[in-house]
Every structure is written in C-alpha cells, then in structure tokens.
Amino acid sequence: MAGINRKFVDPLPFQAQTNTLSESIPEERWKHLPPYEVKSGEQFGPIEWRGKCFCGKITYLLKREKPLNAKYCHCRVCRVTHAAPVQWSAIFHKHDILFTNGASGLAFYSTTHRNQKHVLPTKVSCANCRTPIMDEGRNMCLIFPQLIQIEGSSQEQREKREVFNPTCHIFYNSRMSDCPDGLPKWSGKENSSVPMDDDGIPIGVEK
Ligand SMILES: [Zn+2]
Ligand SMILES: [Zn+2]
C-alpha cells in the first residue's frame, strides 16, 4: 500500500522548538549561557527569590534582591501578548537568573520575526500552561513579578513585594485606561519621550 510506504519515506515534521542540548549546533549556544545554563544552587549563589509558572513545570531562581528597575508598559505588544491592560516587568541581569531546568519546557516567540525561534529579543513562556515568564533582551531579562513566590501574611507579602514596585509608566500614549497613581509617565520609552501626567497630558502643556 502506497500510504504505508510513504510513512517510511516522509521525514518527520520539524519541532517548533526543541530543547535537547547540542554542543555541535552553534545556534544553540544560548542554552549554555545564563539564564538557561544548568547549574547547581551552590554554583549559582544565595537565592533571594523564586518564581514559578501556573502549572509549576517552569521554576527559576533570582540571586539579586532588587531589580535594576521595574515598570508598567502600556504598549500594544505588551497588552495583547498578556491579554492585560498593562505589562508589569522587573529588569534583571541574565546572570542573576537561573532556570532550574535550563531551557527545557520553555517556549519562545519573536514579535519581530513572528516565529518561535530563539531570536533576541524574545517573549518567553511556559510551553505547557503558556504563562508568560519574561521578555528576554540581548543583555537583560524583564521578568514578570506576578510569578515570584512571596509568603507570609498579606501585610508581609505587600512589604516584601515593594522591591518590585514600578518606578514609572512607559508608552502611556497607548494606554487602555488612565492610572492615577502619581508615578512618572512617558509617552514612549523612559527618558527619551514626552513626560506626561496621570491624564496623559504632556507635562508643561496647559490643560
Ligand atoms: Zn507552566
Ligand atoms: Zn511594552
């Protein structure tokens, strides 16, 4: 039967994103670098925070107590890919993050190339439950603090979470709703766009 023979001839379809380690493929070098390089907890250093996706297949550790910065982004890409009014992210060096299973179980999406290859910058999510994990840039990672595990009473949790508090809003021109929280606001990128007030009025312009 022709149909049966064809099964032996046809190659298997390509995997969208395989996570088998392969030293021989130079494009896979990123899997051996932070934050995906597999290390023991001792090699990594003292742990400040632990993050976990919804299903628990993806876990990561952070060894830096305070992010370099934290922001709310109102741009359309962030809003659509999170299905949320705003994206809350905290910036860390790649070497401050350790994915406990390396790149295994992670899915990638390049909004620039519109494909699932690991091309920087990339959106990183759990391949199983699809929880957004972080945006990986060339030098930094923007992790999403909702995933950080914080224990204690609600008051203790609030206090501990303070280190992740956003310092500003970016791409406020693209917002779905106003955020009257008094934080600094920028029409686009921080420090290189128009500063705005809570109503989105450029600062220095009469209402
Ligand atoms: Zn998951
Ligand atoms: Zn954004």
JSON list of N, CA and C in Angstrom, two decimals, residues 25-103:
[
{"chain": "A", "resi": 25, "resn": "ILE", "atom": "N", "xyz": [25.74, 22.33, 17.63]},
{"chain": "A", "resi": 25, "resn": "ILE", "atom": "CA", "xyz": [24.98, 23.30, 16.85]},
{"chain": "A", "resi": 25, "resn": "ILE", "atom": "C", "xyz": [25.23, 24.68, 17.43]},
{"chain": "A", "resi": 26, "resn": "PRO", "atom": "N", "xyz": [25.99, 25.53, 16.72]},
{"chain": "A", "resi": 26, "resn": "PRO", "atom": "CA", "xyz": [26.35, 26.82, 17.31]},
{"chain": "A", "resi": 26, "resn": "PRO", "atom": "C", "xyz": [25.14, 27.67, 17.68]},
{"chain": "A", "resi": 27, "resn": "GLU", "atom": "N", "xyz": [24.04, 27.56, 16.92]},
{"chain": "A", "resi": 27, "resn": "GLU", "atom": "CA", "xyz": [22.87, 28.39, 17.24]},
{"chain": "A", "resi": 27, "resn": "GLU", "atom": "C", "xyz": [22.31, 28.05, 18.62]},
{"chain": "A", "resi": 28, "resn": "GLU", "atom": "N", "xyz": [22.67, 26.91, 19.15]},
{"chain": "A", "resi": 28, "resn": "GLU", "atom": "CA", "xyz": [22.12, 26.51, 20.44]},
{"chain": "A", "resi": 28, "resn": "GLU", "atom": "C", "xyz": [23.03, 26.91, 21.59]},
{"chain": "A", "resi": 29, "resn": "ARG", "atom": "N", "xyz": [24.02, 27.71, 21.30]},
{"chain": "A", "resi": 29, "resn": "ARG", "atom": "CA", "xyz": [24.95, 28.15, 22.34]},
{"chain": "A", "resi": 29, "resn": "ARG", "atom": "C", "xyz": [24.23, 28.87, 23.48]},
{"chain": "A", "resi": 30, "resn": "TRP", "atom": "N", "xyz": [23.16, 29.58, 23.15]},
{"chain": "A", "resi": 30, "resn": "TRP", "atom": "CA", "xyz": [22.42, 30.32, 24.17]},
{"chain": "A", "resi": 30, "resn": "TRP", "atom": "C", "xyz": [21.92, 29.42, 25.30]},
{"chain": "A", "resi": 31, "resn": "LYS", "atom": "N", "xyz": [21.71, 28.14, 24.99]},
{"chain": "A", "resi": 31, "resn": "LYS", "atom": "CA", "xyz": [21.22, 27.23, 26.03]},
{"chain": "A", "resi": 31, "resn": "LYS", "atom": "C", "xyz": [22.27, 26.97, 27.11]},
{"chain": "A", "resi": 32, "resn": "HIS", "atom": "N", "xyz": [23.52, 27.32, 26.79]},
{"chain": "A", "resi": 32, "resn": "HIS", "atom": "CA", "xyz": [24.61, 27.08, 27.74]},
{"chain": "A", "resi": 32, "resn": "HIS", "atom": "C", "xyz": [25.06, 28.36, 28.42]},
{"chain": "A", "resi": 33, "resn": "LEU", "atom": "N", "xyz": [24.29, 29.41, 28.24]},
{"chain": "A", "resi": 33, "resn": "LEU", "atom": "CA", "xyz": [24.60, 30.71, 28.85]},
{"chain": "A", "resi": 33, "resn": "LEU", "atom": "C", "xyz": [23.46, 31.09, 29.80]},
{"chain": "A", "resi": 34, "resn": "PRO", "atom": "N", "xyz": [23.74, 32.01, 30.78]},
{"chain": "A", "resi": 34, "resn": "PRO", "atom": "CA", "xyz": [22.65, 32.47, 31.63]},
{"chain": "A", "resi": 34, "resn": "PRO", "atom": "C", "xyz": [21.54, 33.11, 30.79]},
{"chain": "A", "resi": 35, "resn": "PRO", "atom": "N", "xyz": [20.28, 32.98, 31.16]},
{"chain": "A", "resi": 35, "resn": "PRO", "atom": "CA", "xyz": [19.77, 32.35, 32.39]},
{"chain": "A", "resi": 35, "resn": "PRO", "atom": "C", "xyz": [19.44, 30.86, 32.23]},
{"chain": "A", "resi": 36, "resn": "TYR", "atom": "N", "xyz": [19.88, 30.25, 31.10]},
{"chain": "A", "resi": 36, "resn": "TYR", "atom": "CA", "xyz": [19.48, 28.85, 30.82]},
{"chain": "A", "resi": 36, "resn": "TYR", "atom": "C", "xyz": [20.54, 27.83, 31.18]},
{"chain": "A", "resi": 37, "resn": "GLU", "atom": "N", "xyz": [21.77, 28.30, 31.42]},
{"chain": "A", "resi": 37, "resn": "GLU", "atom": "CA", "xyz": [22.87, 27.41, 31.75]},
{"chain": "A", "resi": 37, "resn": "GLU", "atom": "C", "xyz": [22.51, 26.63, 33.02]},
{"chain": "A", "resi": 38, "resn": "VAL", "atom": "N", "xyz": [22.58, 25.32, 32.95]},
{"chain": "A", "resi": 38, "resn": "VAL", "atom": "CA", "xyz": [22.18, 24.50, 34.11]},
{"chain": "A", "resi": 38, "resn": "VAL", "atom": "C", "xyz": [23.32, 24.51, 35.13]},
{"chain": "A", "resi": 39, "resn": "LYS", "atom": "N", "xyz": [22.97, 24.91, 36.36]},
{"chain": "A", "resi": 39, "resn": "LYS", "atom": "CA", "xyz": [23.94, 24.99, 37.46]},
{"chain": "A", "resi": 39, "resn": "LYS", "atom": "C", "xyz": [23.29, 24.45, 38.71]},
{"chain": "A", "resi": 40, "resn": "SER", "atom": "N", "xyz": [24.13, 24.07, 39.67]},
{"chain": "A", "resi": 40, "resn": "SER", "atom": "CA", "xyz": [23.59, 23.70, 40.98]},
{"chain": "A", "resi": 40, "resn": "SER", "atom": "C", "xyz": [23.32, 25.00, 41.73]},
{"chain": "A", "resi": 41, "resn": "GLY", "atom": "N", "xyz": [22.48, 24.91, 42.78]},
{"chain": "A", "resi": 41, "resn": "GLY", "atom": "CA", "xyz": [22.20, 26.07, 43.61]},
{"chain": "A", "resi": 41, "resn": "GLY", "atom": "C", "xyz": [23.48, 26.65, 44.19]},
{"chain": "A", "resi": 42, "resn": "GLU", "atom": "N", "xyz": [24.43, 25.77, 44.55]},
{"chain": "A", "resi": 42, "resn": "GLU", "atom": "CA", "xyz": [25.70, 26.23, 45.15]},
{"chain": "A", "resi": 42, "resn": "GLU", "atom": "C", "xyz": [26.50, 27.05, 44.15]},
{"chain": "A", "resi": 43, "resn": "GLN", "atom": "N", "xyz": [26.55, 26.58, 42.90]},
{"chain": "A", "resi": 43, "resn": "GLN", "atom": "CA", "xyz": [27.29, 27.33, 41.86]},
{"chain": "A", "resi": 43, "resn": "GLN", "atom": "C", "xyz": [26.64, 28.69, 41.62]},
{"chain": "A", "resi": 44, "resn": "PHE", "atom": "N", "xyz": [25.33, 28.72, 41.74]},
{"chain": "A", "resi": 44, "resn": "PHE", "atom": "CA", "xyz": [24.59, 29.94, 41.41]},
{"chain": "A", "resi": 44, "resn": "PHE", "atom": "C", "xyz": [24.77, 31.01, 42.49]},
{"chain": "A", "resi": 45, "resn": "GLY", "atom": "N", "xyz": [24.66, 30.61, 43.75]},
{"chain": "A", "resi": 45, "resn": "GLY", "atom": "CA", "xyz": [24.82, 31.58, 44.84]},
{"chain": "A", "resi": 45, "resn": "GLY", "atom": "C", "xyz": [23.56, 31.70, 45.67]},
{"chain": "A", "resi": 46, "resn": "PRO", "atom": "N", "xyz": [23.59, 32.56, 46.71]},
{"chain": "A", "resi": 46, "resn": "PRO", "atom": "CA", "xyz": [22.43, 32.70, 47.61]},
{"chain": "A", "resi": 46, "resn": "PRO", "atom": "C", "xyz": [21.20, 33.17, 46.86]},
{"chain": "A", "resi": 47, "resn": "ILE", "atom": "N", "xyz": [20.06, 32.57, 47.18]},
{"chain": "A", "resi": 47, "resn": "ILE", "atom": "CA", "xyz": [18.83, 32.84, 46.43]},
{"chain": "A", "resi": 47, "resn": "ILE", "atom": "C", "xyz": [17.96, 33.85, 47.17]},
{"chain": "A", "resi": 48, "resn": "GLU", "atom": "N", "xyz": [17.53, 34.88, 46.44]},
{"chain": "A", "resi": 48, "resn": "GLU", "atom": "CA", "xyz": [16.66, 35.90, 47.05]},
{"chain": "A", "resi": 48, "resn": "GLU", "atom": "C", "xyz": [15.19, 35.64, 46.76]},
{"chain": "A", "resi": 49, "resn": "TRP", "atom": "N", "xyz": [14.90, 35.17, 45.55]},
{"chain": "A", "resi": 49, "resn": "TRP", "atom": "CA", "xyz": [13.50, 34.98, 45.14]},
{"chain": "A", "resi": 49, "resn": "TRP", "atom": "C", "xyz": [13.38, 33.72, 44.29]},
{"chain": "A", "resi": 50, "resn": "ARG", "atom": "N", "xyz": [12.16, 33.15, 44.32]},
{"chain": "A", "resi": 50, "resn": "ARG", "atom": "CA", "xyz": [11.84, 32.01, 43.47]},
{"chain": "A", "resi": 50, "resn": "ARG", "atom": "C", "xyz": [10.61, 32.35, 42.65]},
{"chain": "A", "resi": 51, "resn": "GLY", "atom": "N", "xyz": [10.61, 31.99, 41.38]},
{"chain": "A", "resi": 51, "resn": "GLY", "atom": "CA", "xyz": [9.47, 32.24, 40.51]},
{"chain": "A", "resi": 51, "resn": "GLY", "atom": "C", "xyz": [8.96, 30.92, 39.95]},
{"chain": "A", "resi": 52, "resn": "LYS", "atom": "N", "xyz": [7.66, 30.87, 39.67]},
{"chain": "A", "resi": 52, "resn": "LYS", "atom": "CA", "xyz": [7.05, 29.62, 39.19]},
{"chain": "A", "resi": 52, "resn": "LYS", "atom": "C", "xyz": [5.88, 29.95, 38.28]},
{"chain": "A", "resi": 53, "resn": "CYS", "atom": "N", "xyz": [5.75, 29.21, 37.16]},
{"chain": "A", "resi": 53, "resn": "CYS", "atom": "CA", "xyz": [4.59, 29.41, 36.28]},
{"chain": "A", "resi": 53, "resn": "CYS", "atom": "C", "xyz": [3.36, 28.78, 36.92]},
{"chain": "A", "resi": 54, "resn": "PHE", "atom": "N", "xyz": [2.22, 28.93, 36.26]},
{"chain": "A", "resi": 54, "resn": "PHE", "atom": "CA", "xyz": [0.97, 28.42, 36.84]},
{"chain": "A", "resi": 54, "resn": "PHE", "atom": "C", "xyz": [1.01, 26.90, 37.07]},
{"chain": "A", "resi": 55, "resn": "CYS", "atom": "N", "xyz": [1.50, 26.14, 36.07]},
{"chain": "A", "resi": 55, "resn": "CYS", "atom": "CA", "xyz": [1.47, 24.67, 36.21]},
{"chain": "A", "resi": 55, "resn": "CYS", "atom": "C", "xyz": [2.64, 24.16, 37.04]},
{"chain": "A", "resi": 56, "resn": "GLY", "atom": "N", "xyz": [3.67, 24.95, 37.23]},
{"chain": "A", "resi": 56, "resn": "GLY", "atom": "CA", "xyz": [4.80, 24.55, 38.06]},
{"chain": "A", "resi": 56, "resn": "GLY", "atom": "C", "xyz": [5.92, 23.85, 37.31]},
{"chain": "A", "resi": 57, "resn": "LYS", "atom": "N", "xyz": [5.77, 23.65, 35.99]},
{"chain": "A", "resi": 57, "resn": "LYS", "atom": "CA", "xyz": [6.85, 22.99, 35.23]},
{"chain": "A", "resi": 57, "resn": "LYS", "atom": "C", "xyz": [8.06, 23.89, 35.08]},
{"chain": "A", "resi": 58, "resn": "ILE", "atom": "N", "xyz": [7.82, 25.20, 35.07]},
{"chain": "A", "resi": 58, "resn": "ILE", "atom": "CA", "xyz": [8.94, 26.15, 34.96]},
{"chain": "A", "resi": 58, "resn": "ILE", "atom": "C", "xyz": [9.16, 26.82, 36.31]},
{"chain": "A", "resi": 59, "resn": "THR", "atom": "N", "xyz": [10.38, 26.68, 36.82]},
{"chain": "A", "resi": 59, "resn": "THR", "atom": "CA", "xyz": [10.74, 27.39, 38.05]},
{"chain": "A", "resi": 59, "resn": "THR", "atom": "C", "xyz": [12.06, 28.10, 37.80]},
{"chain": "A", "resi": 60, "resn": "TYR", "atom": "N", "xyz": [12.23, 29.24, 38.44]},
{"chain": "A", "resi": 60, "resn": "TYR", "atom": "CA", "xyz": [13.51, 29.94, 38.32]},
{"chain": "A", "resi": 60, "resn": "TYR", "atom": "C", "xyz": [13.88, 30.58, 39.65]},
{"chain": "A", "resi": 61, "resn": "LEU", "atom": "N", "xyz": [15.15, 30.89, 39.77]},
{"chain": "A", "resi": 61, "resn": "LEU", "atom": "CA", "xyz": [15.69, 31.49, 40.99]},
{"chain": "A", "resi": 61, "resn": "LEU", "atom": "C", "xyz": [16.30, 32.85, 40.63]},
{"chain": "A", "resi": 62, "resn": "LEU", "atom": "N", "xyz": [16.23, 33.77, 41.57]},
{"chain": "A", "resi": 62, "resn": "LEU", "atom": "CA", "xyz": [16.88, 35.08, 41.39]},
{"chain": "A", "resi": 62, "resn": "LEU", "atom": "C", "xyz": [17.85, 35.28, 42.53]},
{"chain": "A", "resi": 63, "resn": "LYS", "atom": "N", "xyz": [19.06, 35.73, 42.22]},
{"chain": "A", "resi": 63, "resn": "LYS", "atom": "CA", "xyz": [20.01, 35.96, 43.31]},
{"chain": "A", "resi": 63, "resn": "LYS", "atom": "C", "xyz": [20.22, 37.43, 43.61]},
{"chain": "A", "resi": 64, "resn": "ARG", "atom": "N", "xyz": [19.46, 38.29, 42.98]},
{"chain": "A", "resi": 64, "resn": "ARG", "atom": "CA", "xyz": [19.56, 39.73, 43.25]},
{"chain": "A", "resi": 64, "resn": "ARG", "atom": "C", "xyz": [18.29, 40.15, 43.97]},
{"chain": "A", "resi": 65, "resn": "GLU", "atom": "N", "xyz": [18.43, 40.89, 45.07]},
{"chain": "A", "resi": 65, "resn": "GLU", "atom": "CA", "xyz": [17.25, 41.21, 45.87]},
{"chain": "A", "resi": 65, "resn": "GLU", "atom": "C", "xyz": [16.33, 42.19, 45.16]},
{"chain": "A", "resi": 66, "resn": "LYS", "atom": "N", "xyz": [16.92, 43.22, 44.57]},
{"chain": "A", "resi": 66, "resn": "LYS", "atom": "CA", "xyz": [16.13, 44.29, 43.98]},
{"chain": "A", "resi": 66, "resn": "LYS", "atom": "C", "xyz": [16.37, 44.35, 42.48]},
{"chain": "A", "resi": 67, "resn": "PRO", "atom": "N", "xyz": [15.32, 44.44, 41.68]},
{"chain": "A", "resi": 67, "resn": "PRO", "atom": "CA", "xyz": [15.56, 44.56, 40.24]},
{"chain": "A", "resi": 67, "resn": "PRO", "atom": "C", "xyz": [16.28, 45.86, 39.92]},
{"chain": "A", "resi": 68, "resn": "LEU", "atom": "N", "xyz": [16.90, 45.93, 38.74]},
{"chain": "A", "resi": 68, "resn": "LEU", "atom": "CA", "xyz": [17.56, 47.16, 38.31]},
{"chain": "A", "resi": 68, "resn": "LEU", "atom": "C", "xyz": [16.53, 48.27, 38.11]},
{"chain": "A", "resi": 69, "resn": "ASN", "atom": "N", "xyz": [15.33, 47.88, 37.71]},
{"chain": "A", "resi": 69, "resn": "ASN", "atom": "CA", "xyz": [14.22, 48.81, 37.55]},
{"chain": "A", "resi": 69, "resn": "ASN", "atom": "C", "xyz": [12.95, 47.97, 37.40]},
{"chain": "A", "resi": 70, "resn": "ALA", "atom": "N", "xyz": [11.82, 48.59, 37.58]},
{"chain": "A", "resi": 70, "resn": "ALA", "atom": "CA", "xyz": [10.54, 47.92, 37.33]},
{"chain": "A", "resi": 70, "resn": "ALA", "atom": "C", "xyz": [9.59, 48.95, 36.73]},
{"chain": "A", "resi": 71, "resn": "LYS", "atom": "N", "xyz": [8.80, 48.50, 35.74]},
{"chain": "A", "resi": 71, "resn": "LYS", "atom": "CA", "xyz": [7.96, 49.46, 35.00]},
{"chain": "A", "resi": 71, "resn": "LYS", "atom": "C", "xyz": [6.62, 48.83, 34.64]},
{"chain": "A", "resi": 72, "resn": "TYR", "atom": "N", "xyz": [5.68, 49.72, 34.36]},
{"chain": "A", "resi": 72, "resn": "TYR", "atom": "CA", "xyz": [4.44, 49.31, 33.71]},
{"chain": "A", "resi": 72, "resn": "TYR", "atom": "C", "xyz": [4.54, 49.74, 32.25]},
{"chain": "A", "resi": 73, "resn": "CYS", "atom": "N", "xyz": [4.32, 48.83, 31.33]},
{"chain": "A", "resi": 73, "resn": "CYS", "atom": "CA", "xyz": [4.35, 49.18, 29.91]},
{"chain": "A", "resi": 73, "resn": "CYS", "atom": "C", "xyz": [2.95, 49.06, 29.32]},
{"chain": "A", "resi": 74, "resn": "HIS", "atom": "N", "xyz": [2.54, 50.12, 28.64]},
{"chain": "A", "resi": 74, "resn": "HIS", "atom": "CA", "xyz": [1.20, 50.19, 28.05]},
{"chain": "A", "resi": 74, "resn": "HIS", "atom": "C", "xyz": [1.21, 49.95, 26.54]},
{"chain": "A", "resi": 75, "resn": "CYS", "atom": "N", "xyz": [2.37, 49.55, 25.97]},
{"chain": "A", "resi": 75, "resn": "CYS", "atom": "CA", "xyz": [2.41, 49.42, 24.51]},
{"chain": "A", "resi": 75, "resn": "CYS", "atom": "C", "xyz": [1.48, 48.27, 24.06]},
{"chain": "A", "resi": 76, "resn": "ARG", "atom": "N", "xyz": [1.09, 48.32, 22.80]},
{"chain": "A", "resi": 76, "resn": "ARG", "atom": "CA", "xyz": [0.10, 47.35, 22.32]},
{"chain": "A", "resi": 76, "resn": "ARG", "atom": "C", "xyz": [0.64, 45.92, 22.34]},
{"chain": "A", "resi": 77, "resn": "VAL", "atom": "N", "xyz": [1.93, 45.75, 22.01]},
{"chain": "A", "resi": 77, "resn": "VAL", "atom": "CA", "xyz": [2.51, 44.40, 22.01]},
{"chain": "A", "resi": 77, "resn": "VAL", "atom": "C", "xyz": [2.39, 43.78, 23.40]},
{"chain": "A", "resi": 78, "resn": "CYS", "atom": "N", "xyz": [2.75, 44.55, 24.43]},
{"chain": "A", "resi": 78, "resn": "CYS", "atom": "CA", "xyz": [2.66, 44.04, 25.80]},
{"chain": "A", "resi": 78, "resn": "CYS", "atom": "C", "xyz": [1.21, 43.76, 26.18]},
{"chain": "A", "resi": 79, "resn": "ARG", "atom": "N", "xyz": [0.31, 44.67, 25.84]},
{"chain": "A", "resi": 79, "resn": "ARG", "atom": "CA", "xyz": [-1.09, 44.47, 26.23]},
{"chain": "A", "resi": 79, "resn": "ARG", "atom": "C", "xyz": [-1.68, 43.24, 25.55]},
{"chain": "A", "resi": 80, "resn": "VAL", "atom": "N", "xyz": [-1.41, 43.07, 24.25]},
{"chain": "A", "resi": 80, "resn": "VAL", "atom": "CA", "xyz": [-2.02, 41.96, 23.52]},
{"chain": "A", "resi": 80, "resn": "VAL", "atom": "C", "xyz": [-1.40, 40.62, 23.94]},
{"chain": "A", "resi": 81, "resn": "THR", "atom": "N", "xyz": [-0.08, 40.58, 24.08]},
{"chain": "A", "resi": 81, "resn": "THR", "atom": "CA", "xyz": [0.56, 39.29, 24.39]},
{"chain": "A", "resi": 81, "resn": "THR", "atom": "C", "xyz": [0.28, 38.85, 25.83]},
{"chain": "A", "resi": 82, "resn": "HIS", "atom": "N", "xyz": [-0.12, 39.78, 26.68]},
{"chain": "A", "resi": 82, "resn": "HIS", "atom": "CA", "xyz": [-0.50, 39.42, 28.05]},
{"chain": "A", "resi": 82, "resn": "HIS", "atom": "C", "xyz": [-2.02, 39.37, 28.22]},
{"chain": "A", "resi": 83, "resn": "ALA", "atom": "N", "xyz": [-2.76, 39.82, 27.21]},
{"chain": "A", "resi": 83, "resn": "ALA", "atom": "CA", "xyz": [-4.21, 39.97, 27.34]},
{"chain": "A", "resi": 83, "resn": "ALA", "atom": "C", "xyz": [-4.53, 40.73, 28.63]},
{"chain": "A", "resi": 84, "resn": "ALA", "atom": "N", "xyz": [-3.81, 41.82, 28.84]},
{"chain": "A", "resi": 84, "resn": "ALA", "atom": "CA", "xyz": [-3.93, 42.58, 30.08]},
{"chain": "A", "resi": 84, "resn": "ALA", "atom": "C", "xyz": [-3.86, 44.07, 29.74]},
{"chain": "A", "resi": 85, "resn": "PRO", "atom": "N", "xyz": [-4.40, 44.94, 30.62]},
{"chain": "A", "resi": 85, "resn": "PRO", "atom": "CA", "xyz": [-4.35, 46.38, 30.30]},
{"chain": "A", "resi": 85, "resn": "PRO", "atom": "C", "xyz": [-2.94, 46.95, 30.34]},
{"chain": "A", "resi": 86, "resn": "VAL", "atom": "N", "xyz": [-2.03, 46.25, 31.05]},
{"chain": "A", "resi": 86, "resn": "VAL", "atom": "CA", "xyz": [-0.68, 46.77, 31.20]},
{"chain": "A", "resi": 86, "resn": "VAL", "atom": "C", "xyz": [0.26, 45.61, 31.53]},
{"chain": "A", "resi": 87, "resn": "GLN", "atom": "N", "xyz": [1.53, 45.73, 31.10]},
{"chain": "A", "resi": 87, "resn": "GLN", "atom": "CA", "xyz": [2.52, 44.72, 31.46]},
{"chain": "A", "resi": 87, "resn": "GLN", "atom": "C", "xyz": [3.40, 45.26, 32.59]},
{"chain": "A", "resi": 88, "resn": "TRP", "atom": "N", "xyz": [3.54, 44.47, 33.65]},
{"chain": "A", "resi": 88, "resn": "TRP", "atom": "CA", "xyz": [4.39, 44.85, 34.78]},
{"chain": "A", "resi": 88, "resn": "TRP", "atom": "C", "xyz": [5.66, 44.00, 34.69]},
{"chain": "A", "resi": 89, "resn": "SER", "atom": "N", "xyz": [6.81, 44.65, 34.55]},
{"chain": "A", "resi": 89, "resn": "SER", "atom": "CA", "xyz": [8.04, 43.87, 34.44]},
{"chain": "A", "resi": 89, "resn": "SER", "atom": "C", "xyz": [9.13, 44.44, 35.33]},
{"chain": "A", "resi": 90, "resn": "ALA", "atom": "N", "xyz": [10.04, 43.56, 35.73]},
{"chain": "A", "resi": 90, "resn": "ALA", "atom": "CA", "xyz": [11.18, 43.93, 36.57]},
{"chain": "A", "resi": 90, "resn": "ALA", "atom": "C", "xyz": [12.44, 43.46, 35.86]},
{"chain": "A", "resi": 91, "resn": "ILE", "atom": "N", "xyz": [13.43, 44.37, 35.78]},
{"chain": "A", "resi": 91, "resn": "ILE", "atom": "CA", "xyz": [14.62, 44.11, 34.96]},
{"chain": "A", "resi": 91, "resn": "ILE", "atom": "C", "xyz": [15.73, 43.49, 35.81]},
{"chain": "A", "resi": 92, "resn": "PHE", "atom": "N", "xyz": [16.29, 42.40, 35.32]},
{"chain": "A", "resi": 92, "resn": "PHE", "atom": "CA", "xyz": [17.41, 41.72, 35.97]},
{"chain": "A", "resi": 92, "resn": "PHE", "atom": "C", "xyz": [18.49, 41.40, 34.94]},
{"chain": "A", "resi": 93, "resn": "HIS", "atom": "N", "xyz": [19.75, 41.35, 35.43]},
{"chain": "A", "resi": 93, "resn": "HIS", "atom": "CA", "xyz": [20.82, 40.84, 34.60]},
{"chain": "A", "resi": 93, "resn": "HIS", "atom": "C", "xyz": [20.54, 39.35, 34.34]},
{"chain": "A", "resi": 94, "resn": "LYS", "atom": "N", "xyz": [20.97, 38.86, 33.18]},
{"chain": "A", "resi": 94, "resn": "LYS", "atom": "CA", "xyz": [20.77, 37.43, 32.89]},
{"chain": "A", "resi": 94, "resn": "LYS", "atom": "C", "xyz": [21.48, 36.54, 33.91]},
{"chain": "A", "resi": 95, "resn": "HIS", "atom": "N", "xyz": [22.66, 37.00, 34.40]},
{"chain": "A", "resi": 95, "resn": "HIS", "atom": "CA", "xyz": [23.41, 36.14, 35.32]},
{"chain": "A", "resi": 95, "resn": "HIS", "atom": "C", "xyz": [22.80, 36.12, 36.73]},
{"chain": "A", "resi": 96, "resn": "ASP", "atom": "N", "xyz": [21.77, 36.94, 36.96]},
{"chain": "A", "resi": 96, "resn": "ASP", "atom": "CA", "xyz": [21.08, 36.91, 38.25]},
{"chain": "A", "resi": 96, "resn": "ASP", "atom": "C", "xyz": [19.91, 35.93, 38.25]},
{"chain": "A", "resi": 97, "resn": "ILE", "atom": "N", "xyz": [19.67, 35.28, 37.10]},
{"chain": "A", "resi": 97, "resn": "ILE", "atom": "CA", "xyz": [18.51, 34.39, 36.94]},
{"chain": "A", "resi": 97, "resn": "ILE", "atom": "C", "xyz": [19.00, 32.99, 36.60]},
{"chain": "A", "resi": 98, "resn": "LEU", "atom": "N", "xyz": [18.35, 32.00, 37.19]},
{"chain": "A", "resi": 98, "resn": "LEU", "atom": "CA", "xyz": [18.68, 30.61, 36.86]},
{"chain": "A", "resi": 98, "resn": "LEU", "atom": "C", "xyz": [17.38, 29.82, 36.68]},
{"chain": "A", "resi": 99, "resn": "PHE", "atom": "N", "xyz": [17.17, 29.33, 35.46]},
{"chain": "A", "resi": 99, "resn": "PHE", "atom": "CA", "xyz": [16.03, 28.44, 35.22]},
{"chain": "A", "resi": 99, "resn": "PHE", "atom": "C", "xyz": [16.45, 27.04, 35.67]},
{"chain": "A", "resi": 100, "resn": "THR", "atom": "N", "xyz": [15.70, 26.46, 36.58]},
{"chain": "A", "resi": 100, "resn": "THR", "atom": "CA", "xyz": [16.17, 25.23, 37.23]},
{"chain": "A", "resi": 100, "resn": "THR", "atom": "C", "xyz": [16.25, 24.05, 36.25]},
{"chain": "A", "resi": 101, "resn": "ASN", "atom": "N", "xyz": [15.48, 24.07, 35.17]},
{"chain": "A", "resi": 101, "resn": "ASN", "atom": "CA", "xyz": [15.59, 23.02, 34.15]},
{"chain": "A", "resi": 101, "resn": "ASN", "atom": "C", "xyz": [16.20, 23.55, 32.86]},
{"chain": "A", "resi": 102, "resn": "GLY", "atom": "N", "xyz": [17.00, 24.60, 32.96]},
{"chain": "A", "resi": 102, "resn": "GLY", "atom": "CA", "xyz": [17.58, 25.18, 31.74]},
{"chain": "A", "resi": 102, "resn": "GLY", "atom": "C", "xyz": [16.48, 25.67, 30.81]},
{"chain": "A", "resi": 103, "resn": "ALA", "atom": "N", "xyz": [16.68, 25.47, 29.52]},
{"chain": "A", "resi": 103, "resn": "ALA", "atom": "CA", "xyz": [15.70, 25.93, 28.53]},
{"chain": "A", "resi": 103, "resn": "ALA", "atom": "C", "xyz": [14.56, 24.93, 28.34]}
]
